[in-house]
Amino acid sequence: MVDPGGGAICNGTLHNQSDHCHRKNCTRNGMVKEAQDFVPLYQSFENFYTRNLYMRIRDNWNRPICSAPGPLFDVMERVSDDYNWTFRFTGRIIKDVINMGSYNFLGLAAKYDESMKTVKDVLETYGLGVGSTRHEMGTLDKHKELEDLVAEFLNVEAAMVFGMGFATNSMNIPALVGKGCLILSDELNHASLVLGARLSGATIRIFKHNNMQSLEKLLRDAVIYGQPRTRRAWKKILILVEGIYSMEGSIARLSQIVALKKKYKAYLYVDEAHSIGSVGPTGRGVMEYFAMDPRDIDVFMGTFTKSFGASGGYIAGRKDLVDYLRAHSHSAAYATSMSPPVAEQVIRAMKFIMGLDGTTQGLQRVQQLAENTRYFRQRLSEMGFIIYGNEESPVVPLLLYMPAKVAAFARHLLKRKIGVVVVGFPATPLAEARARFCVSAAHTREMLDAVLEALDEMGDLLHVKYSRNRKSARPELYDETSFELED
């Protein structure tokens, strides 16, 4: 770049045109020669974003907590002396911060109490880990008990559990489809689904989020035209969707997807990581939410990391499907089995939800979560915030849009002892940054009101009440739609 004053600007430094450094080292030919045979490791925009944007606001992420992720938790205070390049701990603990960011939907990830005695007993009997894969010496009676319970919970023939939720998708999708198969994936599917689809070697086509017209067009074209070049019929067509989308808070339109699946003879894989335990009258997920027959869904997938307060995941469905995965899943052949105390925690939580512990407290928590969710979403809408998702979804994204407002939003709320998760690029589009609230059954009405009061003030301070929608005084005559969500 040439400076009007006769100098040259190279790599941010002003040089005289006759400067030896500029002629020898800063010419285009010299730079190309130095980088010969190499390509950039990172995209230039990612470098720009990291240096100029992310570094300025990165104190809002990776905040360490030092307590159980209950409705209240403790946060370790940290500060930076070099503009967020590094952090140091002050030694101070910020106590009793209201937790609005954890997936602890039913409040089962809590401090030890007497109900967890069975987990303690299993720890003392079986130890912490298995040290083997399911194919070798890693299958315990606890795994079998959990799998039978999951199948009963979902009202399906069989289930198989895995030690890691992410790997449940990424390692099992390649076992179900391969070359010559077609995957139709929602554009907002989780990274684990995307990775599993890519590892499978199948052809992948993307449909617009929750858009049934887009999905049907892809299904129709797949049936009519078949595979590229050869025009042979696809070996299998697999539709991949989530129950609740973690960045949008939307619920899959399961009944319409099932209708299309039956019409075009495809298979359906539903990831219920966020919906199992959190939606439906008794917490059975989107299948129960839409009152669907379990036989209409070919592959049930879910995790134990949210509503059940543990870790790992499951695949459930017909017995022949599960038996096939026991033999062919990479996760079963190469990954260590689920830890016995973790399996017992899931068993305890699932029995609690199902009422097999002899109480109705589990059902009451599912109902309390639904009540808290509706209350929190309704109040945010009345305040004028733009929020995404279904009114029954406990994942509540609140749109902030501007990165500078993201930082101010999270920092101010932490001063008010409210912990929130703020999300930006690359997890969302650059101009669609948001705060994501996760409502829990453990939140009391007083906690939610305290958060809502703070959000009301923050919305006015930062001018983030963008919504033009208001509740209609005559809803029977005027059913206002959400303009922000329209394509």
PDB file of C-alpha atoms in Angstrom, residues 68 107-123 309 341 344-345 348:
ATOM      1  CA  ALA A  68     -22.260 -28.037  41.871  1.00  0.00           C
ATOM      2  CA  GLY A 107     -32.273 -29.938  39.056  1.00  0.00           C
ATOM      3  CA  LEU A 108     -30.740 -33.423  39.405  1.00  0.00           C
ATOM      4  CA  ALA A 109     -27.129 -32.226  39.127  1.00  0.00           C
ATOM      5  CA  ALA A 110     -26.891 -31.095  42.727  1.00  0.00           C
ATOM      6  CA  LYS A 111     -24.825 -31.506  45.872  1.00  0.00           C
ATOM      7  CA  TYR A 112     -24.776 -34.878  47.601  1.00  0.00           C
ATOM      8  CA  ASP A 113     -27.883 -35.838  49.516  1.00  0.00           C
ATOM      9  CA  GLU A 114     -29.272 -39.063  50.898  1.00  0.00           C
ATOM     10  CA  SER A 115     -30.967 -39.981  47.611  1.00  0.00           C
ATOM     11  CA  MET A 116     -27.502 -40.370  46.070  1.00  0.00           C
ATOM     12  CA  LYS A 117     -26.508 -43.119  48.475  1.00  0.00           C
ATOM     13  CA  THR A 118     -26.941 -45.763  45.771  1.00  0.00           C
ATOM     14  CA  VAL A 119     -24.380 -43.923  43.621  1.00  0.00           C
ATOM     15  CA  LYS A 120     -21.951 -43.926  46.536  1.00  0.00           C
ATOM     16  CA  ASP A 121     -22.542 -47.660  47.094  1.00  0.00           C
ATOM     17  CA  VAL A 122     -21.866 -48.441  43.419  1.00  0.00           C
ATOM     18  CA  LEU A 123     -18.686 -46.364  43.564  1.00  0.00           C
ATOM     19  CA  GLY A 309     -27.302 -34.828  35.645  1.00  0.00           C
ATOM     20  CA  PRO A 341     -21.266 -44.626  39.300  1.00  0.00           C
ATOM     21  CA  GLU A 344     -26.140 -45.631  38.646  1.00  0.00           C
ATOM     22  CA  GLN A 345     -26.772 -41.880  38.675  1.00  0.00           C
ATOM     23  CA  ARG A 348     -31.498 -43.185  39.923  1.00  0.00           C
TER      24      ARG A 348
END
